[in-house]
Short mmCIF file of C-alpha atoms in Angstrom, two decimals:
data_model
loop_
_atom_site.label_atom_id
_atom_site.label_comp_id
_atom_site.label_asym_id
_atom_site.label_seq_id
_atom_site.Cartn_x
_atom_site.Cartn_y
_atom_site.Cartn_z
CA MET A 284 8.21 75.20 -74.66
CA LYS A 285 6.52 78.68 -75.28
CA LYS A 286 4.18 76.94 -78.17
CA GLN A 287 3.29 74.14 -75.61
CA THR A 288 2.44 76.42 -72.72
CA LEU A 289 0.31 78.69 -75.16
CA LYS A 290 -1.64 75.40 -76.47
CA LEU A 291 -2.39 74.37 -72.78
CA PHE A 292 -3.54 77.95 -72.55
CA THR A 293 -5.69 78.02 -75.11
CA ILE A 294 -7.43 74.75 -74.76
CA SER A 295 -8.05 75.53 -70.79
CA LEU A 296 -9.54 79.00 -72.00
CA ILE A 297 -11.86 77.25 -74.54
CA ALA A 298 -12.71 74.61 -71.68
CA PHE A 299 -13.38 77.47 -69.37
CA VAL A 300 -15.86 79.11 -71.60
CA ILE A 301 -17.68 75.80 -72.37
CA ILE A 302 -18.17 75.20 -68.69
CA ILE A 303 -19.27 78.87 -67.72
CA SER A 304 -21.97 78.58 -70.75
CA VAL A 305 -23.27 75.55 -69.61
CA LEU A 306 -23.70 76.94 -65.95
CA MET A 307 -25.24 79.69 -67.05
CA TYR A 308 -27.47 78.04 -69.38
CA PHE A 309 -28.89 75.64 -66.77
CA PHE A 310 -29.08 78.42 -64.12
CA SER A 311 -30.90 80.66 -66.73
CA GLU A 312 -33.21 77.68 -67.66
CA ARG A 313 -34.15 77.11 -63.92
CA PHE A 314 -35.89 80.19 -63.45
CA THR A 315 -36.66 81.75 -67.09
CA ARG A 316 -38.17 78.63 -69.22
CA SER A 317 -41.29 80.90 -70.06
CA TRP A 318 -38.93 83.05 -72.24
CA ILE A 319 -37.49 80.52 -74.05
CA PRO A 320 -38.88 80.48 -77.77
CA ILE A 321 -40.95 77.44 -78.94
CA ASP A 322 -40.31 76.73 -82.66
CA HIS A 323 -43.12 74.39 -83.13
CA GLY A 324 -45.67 72.30 -80.95
CA PHE A 325 -47.43 72.65 -77.48
CA GLY A 326 -47.01 75.49 -75.42
CA ASP A 327 -46.01 75.74 -71.84
CA THR A 328 -49.27 76.79 -70.30
CA VAL A 329 -53.17 75.55 -70.50
CA THR A 330 -56.37 76.51 -68.74
CA LEU A 331 -59.21 74.13 -68.04
CA SER A 332 -62.92 75.50 -68.39
CA PRO A 333 -65.15 75.35 -65.13
CA ASP A 334 -67.19 72.14 -66.34
CA ASP A 335 -63.70 70.47 -67.03
CA GLU A 336 -64.87 69.71 -70.63
CA LYS A 337 -62.36 71.99 -72.36
CA ILE A 338 -59.12 73.33 -72.51
CA VAL A 339 -57.43 76.06 -74.17
CA PHE A 340 -53.82 76.31 -75.04
CA PRO A 341 -51.37 77.94 -77.17
CA PHE A 342 -49.77 76.07 -80.01
CA TYR A 343 -46.64 77.24 -82.18
CA GLN A 344 -45.81 77.07 -85.67
CA SER A 345 -42.61 78.58 -86.91
CA GLY A 346 -41.90 80.39 -83.78
CA ASP A 347 -45.50 81.99 -83.38
CA GLY A 348 -48.06 80.70 -81.05
CA ALA A 349 -52.02 80.99 -81.49
CA LEU A 350 -54.51 79.90 -79.20
CA TYR A 351 -56.62 76.81 -79.43
CA GLN A 352 -59.44 75.17 -77.75
CA ALA A 353 -60.14 71.36 -77.67
CA ASN A 354 -62.02 68.79 -75.76
CA LEU A 355 -60.22 67.72 -72.70
CA ASP A 356 -59.13 64.18 -74.47
CA GLY A 357 -57.61 66.46 -77.21
CA THR A 358 -60.32 66.10 -79.93
CA GLU A 359 -62.22 68.72 -81.74
CA VAL A 360 -59.67 71.31 -81.97
CA VAL A 361 -60.64 74.81 -82.96
CA GLN A 362 -58.30 77.84 -83.45
CA LEU A 363 -59.53 80.89 -81.54
CA THR A 364 -56.85 83.56 -82.27
CA TYR A 365 -54.99 84.50 -85.09
CA PRO A 366 -51.28 86.26 -83.97
CA ARG A 367 -49.31 88.60 -86.34
CA GLN A 368 -45.73 87.64 -87.22
CA ASN A 369 -43.48 87.53 -84.53
CA GLU A 370 -46.18 87.48 -82.14
CA SER A 371 -47.58 84.83 -79.85
CA HIS A 372 -50.75 84.42 -77.67
CA VAL A 373 -49.76 82.94 -74.45
CA HIS A 374 -51.20 82.19 -70.68
CA PRO A 375 -54.82 81.69 -71.50
CA ARG A 376 -57.14 81.88 -68.71
CA TYR A 377 -61.09 80.83 -68.34
CA SER A 378 -63.35 83.14 -66.66
CA ARG A 379 -65.27 81.66 -63.59
CA ASN A 380 -68.62 81.48 -65.77
CA GLY A 381 -66.86 80.06 -68.64
CA GLU A 382 -68.02 82.69 -70.63
CA LYS A 383 -64.78 84.70 -71.43
CA LEU A 384 -61.10 84.36 -71.73
CA LEU A 385 -57.79 86.10 -71.27
CA PHE A 386 -54.67 85.92 -72.60
CA LEU A 387 -51.44 87.75 -73.06
CA SER A 388 -49.87 88.98 -76.45
CA GLN A 389 -46.27 88.48 -76.67
CA GLU A 390 -43.99 90.31 -78.82
CA LYS A 391 -40.08 89.47 -78.16
CA THR A 392 -36.99 91.03 -79.60
CA THR A 393 -33.44 90.32 -78.72
CA GLU A 394 -33.51 93.49 -76.51
CA ASN A 395 -36.96 93.68 -75.30
CA LEU A 396 -40.25 91.83 -74.34
CA LYS A 397 -43.93 93.68 -74.85
CA GLN A 398 -46.58 91.60 -73.34
CA SER A 399 -50.12 92.93 -73.56
CA LEU A 400 -53.42 91.46 -71.69
CA TYR A 401 -56.30 90.92 -73.65
CA ILE A 402 -60.04 89.62 -72.84
CA MET A 403 -62.45 87.81 -75.38
CA SER A 404 -65.30 85.83 -75.49
CA ARG A 405 -64.77 81.84 -75.25
CA ASP A 406 -65.08 81.50 -79.04
CA GLY A 407 -62.60 84.43 -79.82
CA SER A 408 -64.78 87.10 -80.62
CA GLU A 409 -65.37 90.68 -78.89
CA LEU A 410 -61.75 90.97 -78.38
CA MET A 411 -60.33 94.00 -76.08
CA ARG A 412 -57.05 94.96 -75.02
CA LEU A 413 -56.99 96.25 -71.35
CA SER A 414 -53.36 96.99 -70.72
CA GLU A 415 -51.31 100.09 -71.60
CA ASN A 416 -48.65 100.21 -74.10
CA LYS A 417 -45.85 100.84 -71.42
CA GLU A 418 -46.78 97.52 -69.20
CA LEU A 419 -45.18 94.59 -69.57
CA ILE A 420 -47.77 91.66 -68.10
CA ILE A 421 -46.56 88.17 -66.84
CA ASP A 422 -49.78 86.17 -65.98
CA ALA A 423 -53.21 87.15 -65.31
CA ILE A 424 -56.18 85.67 -63.90
CA PHE A 425 -60.06 86.36 -63.55
CA SER A 426 -61.34 87.28 -60.03
CA GLU A 427 -64.08 84.98 -58.40
CA ASP A 428 -66.91 87.08 -59.54
CA ASP A 429 -65.30 87.84 -63.09
CA LYS A 430 -65.63 91.23 -62.35
CA LYS A 431 -61.90 92.25 -62.02
CA ILE A 432 -58.54 90.74 -63.44
CA TYR A 433 -55.69 90.00 -61.23
CA TYR A 434 -52.42 90.35 -63.01
CA LEU A 435 -48.29 90.37 -62.58
CA GLY A 436 -46.75 93.54 -63.79
CA ALA A 437 -42.95 93.66 -64.63
CA LYS A 438 -41.64 97.38 -64.07
CA SER A 439 -39.03 96.82 -66.36
CA TYR A 440 -37.08 94.33 -68.81
CA ASN A 441 -33.45 93.55 -68.62
CA SER A 442 -31.96 91.69 -71.52
CA GLY A 443 -28.34 91.89 -70.30
CA GLY A 444 -28.77 90.03 -66.93
CA VAL A 445 -28.11 86.58 -66.43
CA GLY A 446 -30.45 83.75 -65.04
CA PRO A 447 -33.63 85.29 -62.91
CA LYS A 448 -32.01 88.80 -63.26
CA GLU A 449 -32.72 88.48 -67.03
CA GLY A 450 -36.11 89.31 -68.87
CA PRO A 451 -38.79 91.08 -67.03
CA VAL A 452 -37.95 91.91 -63.19
CA ASN A 453 -39.20 94.21 -60.44
CA VAL A 454 -42.58 92.33 -60.58
CA ASP A 455 -45.73 93.00 -58.47
CA LEU A 456 -49.27 92.19 -58.21
CA TYR A 457 -51.99 94.10 -59.45
CA SER A 458 -55.88 94.40 -60.17
CA ILE A 459 -57.89 95.76 -62.64
CA SER A 460 -61.70 95.84 -63.77
CA VAL A 461 -62.78 93.95 -66.75
CA THR A 462 -63.50 97.14 -68.48
CA GLY A 463 -59.95 98.44 -68.21
CA GLU A 464 -60.83 100.80 -65.20
CA ASN A 465 -59.98 100.73 -61.31
CA LYS A 466 -56.30 99.96 -61.48
CA GLU A 467 -54.52 99.06 -58.25
CA ARG A 468 -51.38 97.93 -57.22
CA LEU A 469 -51.52 95.23 -54.75
CA THR A 470 -48.18 94.39 -53.44
CA GLU A 471 -44.80 96.52 -53.44
CA THR A 472 -42.11 94.07 -53.10
CA GLU A 473 -40.49 94.44 -56.77
CA SER A 474 -39.34 90.98 -56.66
CA LEU A 475 -36.98 89.73 -59.28
CA LYS A 476 -39.99 87.68 -60.70
CA LYS A 477 -43.63 86.42 -59.93
CA ARG A 478 -45.30 83.79 -61.96
CA SER A 479 -48.06 81.23 -61.54
CA LEU A 480 -51.02 82.81 -60.46
CA SER A 481 -54.11 81.36 -59.06
CA ILE A 482 -57.07 82.16 -56.94
CA THR A 483 -59.58 80.31 -54.60
CA GLU A 484 -63.23 80.02 -55.17
CA ASP A 485 -64.27 82.42 -52.85
CA GLY A 486 -61.51 85.08 -53.88
CA LYS A 487 -60.02 85.44 -50.58
CA LYS A 488 -56.58 83.58 -51.45
CA ILE A 489 -54.24 84.21 -54.46
CA GLY A 490 -51.05 82.17 -54.91
CA PHE A 491 -48.11 82.82 -56.84
CA VAL A 492 -44.43 81.86 -57.25
CA GLN A 493 -41.84 84.66 -56.20
CA VAL A 494 -38.42 84.92 -57.05
CA ASP A 495 -35.99 86.96 -55.05
CA GLU A 496 -32.14 87.72 -54.24
CA GLY A 497 -31.31 86.59 -51.18
CA GLU A 498 -28.02 86.68 -48.95
CA GLU A 499 -24.55 86.76 -50.69
CA GLY A 500 -26.76 87.01 -54.19
CA LYS A 501 -28.43 83.61 -53.62
CA THR A 502 -31.48 83.58 -55.64
CA THR A 503 -34.61 81.79 -54.00
CA SER A 504 -38.25 80.79 -55.50
CA ASN A 505 -40.74 80.10 -52.96
CA TYR A 506 -44.46 79.77 -53.08
CA PHE A 507 -46.79 82.85 -51.80
CA VAL A 508 -50.35 83.26 -50.72
CA TYR A 509 -52.03 86.75 -50.70
CA ASP A 510 -54.71 87.50 -48.37
CA ASN A 511 -57.21 89.43 -50.45
CA GLU A 512 -58.90 90.67 -46.99
CA GLN A 513 -55.85 91.32 -45.13
CA LYS A 514 -53.99 92.75 -47.91
CA GLU A 515 -50.85 90.95 -47.31
CA ALA A 516 -48.73 87.96 -48.62
CA LYS A 517 -47.22 85.11 -47.03
CA MET A 518 -44.53 82.60 -47.83
CA VAL A 519 -45.73 78.85 -47.59
CA LYS A 520 -42.65 76.72 -47.51
CA PRO A 521 -42.66 72.82 -47.78
CA ASN A 522 -41.63 71.45 -44.64
CA LYS A 523 -39.68 68.38 -45.85
CA GLY A 524 -39.40 66.31 -49.03
CA VAL A 525 -37.99 68.87 -51.53
CA ILE A 526 -35.65 71.39 -51.95
CA SER A 527 -38.04 74.65 -51.01
CA ASP A 528 -36.01 77.32 -52.79
CA LEU A 529 -36.28 75.88 -56.17
CA ILE A 530 -39.71 76.41 -56.92
CA TYR A 531 -40.82 76.69 -60.23
CA SER A 532 -44.62 76.83 -60.55
CA GLY A 533 -47.74 76.42 -58.60
CA ARG A 534 -51.78 76.46 -57.94
CA ILE A 535 -53.64 76.64 -55.10
CA SER A 536 -57.04 74.62 -55.09
CA PRO A 537 -60.33 75.96 -55.60
CA ASP A 538 -61.15 75.60 -51.98
CA GLY A 539 -57.85 76.98 -50.60
CA SER A 540 -56.73 73.81 -48.78
CA LEU A 541 -54.08 72.59 -51.12
CA ILE A 542 -51.00 73.62 -53.14
CA ALA A 543 -49.78 71.67 -56.09
CA PHE A 544 -46.14 72.88 -57.36
CA SER A 545 -42.94 71.93 -59.48
CA ALA A 546 -39.99 71.98 -57.35
CA GLY A 547 -36.24 71.35 -58.37
CA SER A 548 -34.33 68.31 -56.76
CA ALA A 549 -30.91 66.78 -57.79
CA ASN A 550 -31.45 63.99 -60.57
CA PRO A 551 -30.65 60.82 -58.40
CA ARG A 552 -29.14 59.36 -61.85
CA LYS A 553 -26.98 62.28 -62.63
CA LYS A 554 -26.53 64.51 -59.84
CA SER A 555 -25.41 67.62 -61.82
CA GLN A 556 -28.73 68.00 -63.19
CA THR A 557 -31.83 69.58 -61.59
CA ILE A 558 -35.06 67.91 -62.34
CA TYR A 559 -38.60 69.42 -61.34
CA GLU A 560 -41.13 67.11 -60.19
CA LEU A 561 -45.08 67.52 -59.00
CA TYR A 562 -46.06 68.05 -55.35
CA THR A 563 -48.69 68.76 -52.80
CA MET A 564 -49.02 70.52 -49.96
CA ASP A 565 -51.30 71.86 -47.44
CA ILE A 566 -51.84 75.40 -47.02
CA ASN A 567 -49.36 75.80 -44.11
CA GLY A 568 -46.65 73.72 -46.12
CA ASP A 569 -47.31 70.43 -44.17
CA LYS A 570 -48.55 66.92 -45.72
CA VAL A 571 -45.74 67.23 -48.39
CA GLU A 572 -46.71 64.55 -51.24
CA PRO A 573 -44.75 63.66 -54.25
CA VAL A 574 -46.85 63.39 -57.31
CA THR A 575 -44.65 62.50 -60.50
CA SER A 576 -41.62 60.81 -60.82
CA PHE A 577 -40.32 61.43 -64.55
CA ARG A 578 -37.18 62.84 -63.86
CA THR A 579 -37.52 65.72 -66.24
CA PHE A 580 -39.21 69.27 -65.91
CA ILE A 581 -42.54 69.23 -64.63
CA THR A 582 -44.79 72.90 -65.21
CA GLU A 583 -48.27 74.21 -65.01
CA PRO A 584 -50.33 72.10 -62.70
CA THR A 585 -54.04 73.01 -63.06
CA PHE A 586 -56.61 71.71 -60.92
CA PHE A 587 -59.83 70.22 -62.11
CA HIS A 588 -63.03 72.06 -60.69
CA GLN A 589 -65.11 68.99 -60.54
CA SER A 590 -62.81 65.86 -59.36
CA ASN A 591 -59.78 65.48 -57.23
CA ARG A 592 -57.44 65.51 -60.40
CA VAL A 593 -54.64 67.81 -62.20
CA LEU A 594 -53.19 68.72 -65.76
CA PHE A 595 -49.61 69.47 -65.73
CA ILE A 596 -47.23 69.95 -68.56
CA GLN A 597 -44.24 68.01 -68.96
CA ASP A 598 -40.64 69.17 -70.88
CA GLN A 599 -39.70 65.79 -72.41
CA SER A 600 -36.37 67.27 -73.73
CA TRP A 601 -35.51 68.88 -70.55
CA THR A 602 -31.55 69.08 -70.19
CA LYS A 603 -31.41 68.22 -74.11
CA GLY A 604 -31.88 71.46 -75.62
CA GLN A 605 -35.08 72.73 -77.40
CA ALA A 606 -38.41 72.51 -75.32
CA ASN A 607 -40.90 69.77 -76.16
CA PHE A 608 -43.68 70.14 -74.11
CA LYS A 609 -46.73 67.19 -73.38
CA LEU A 610 -49.74 67.41 -71.79
CA TRP A 611 -50.88 65.07 -68.97
CA ALA A 612 -53.88 64.54 -66.66
CA LEU A 613 -53.82 62.28 -62.95
CA ASP A 614 -55.19 62.13 -59.69
CA LEU A 615 -53.51 63.67 -56.86
CA ASN A 616 -52.68 60.28 -55.45
CA GLY A 617 -50.64 59.78 -58.60
CA GLU A 618 -53.17 57.23 -59.98
CA ARG A 619 -55.09 56.93 -63.52
CA ILE A 620 -52.44 59.03 -65.22
CA LYS A 621 -53.21 59.56 -68.96
CA SER A 622 -51.52 61.48 -71.75
CA ILE A 623 -53.42 64.09 -74.02
CA THR A 624 -52.80 63.88 -77.37
CA LEU A 625 -53.79 67.13 -79.38
CA GLN A 626 -55.34 66.43 -82.88
CA MET A 627 -54.17 69.68 -84.24
CA PRO A 628 -55.92 70.98 -87.45
CA GLN A 629 -53.73 72.96 -90.52
CA PHE A 630 -52.33 76.17 -89.11
CA SER A 631 -53.85 79.62 -90.06
CA GLY A 632 -51.22 82.55 -90.14
CA THR A 633 -54.04 85.25 -90.61
CA ALA A 634 -53.38 88.18 -88.57
CA LEU A 635 -55.14 89.30 -85.32
#
């Protein structure tokens, strides 16, 4: 009898551990996708040149990501940066005039993350570091006149947290000149996380996603627009159609009238899964419209400058383990969808 009881207890304990592990995995996935190592393939960020003809993106080989430039159709791929071993170059962004690029150099260990801000010419030359050694940069964009850079900086890195409390935390919005001077802190919320920076053509509004811990420890993730003149950020909540506290990423349109965002909802085929589709809404949170129906994970929408289209990234292996990202372009009404296949050259591992 004792043996049977011990056996049942052991089986129950193993089942409990498995269930908790699975729940922690999916909860963590919901908010920390950008910190998952990618062994090989296309990364989860992309930037589009002002003339809509070129893209720059990270591509990984053996866990290290370098930046590449390609035509919009994926042809004529050229390597721009050459990271050291155990280093990846991520989050590229074009300047408004298309002459410069910025990116983050990421070095991750089991206990810490070092992510530094760099700026360079569009061909990869004239590389310059802007951030200090102690700074942990999450995302960055050029200002409307290319004289400043707005960036999200984390106060600390929490290696022992769970879900949104893991990784870079206590994040705020800052600005700095392109020469590395005149650093200014613009928000003082110290939210768990902020990500997905974007800015309007006139520079008056800056958009980002903010993750906070609400009542009873519940974590919410919402879209905010920072008014550069009033110096304050306001939440833009979708009024219907999506679960508004599960926004993963988003971008404000160049004219400031529209927001494209990735938001979570229950999978109609499997209720235990959360899927992330692409939506649009106006600046007040009204006129919410679904754009995709992939039933996977959609992230990183990027507005075209010359047409009513967006680039977006899909994780084709969402809920199945190792990320497998794919790049798409489509009209904002959901039509003229096209996948972009990158014609990658042989990887070169030369140090930066």
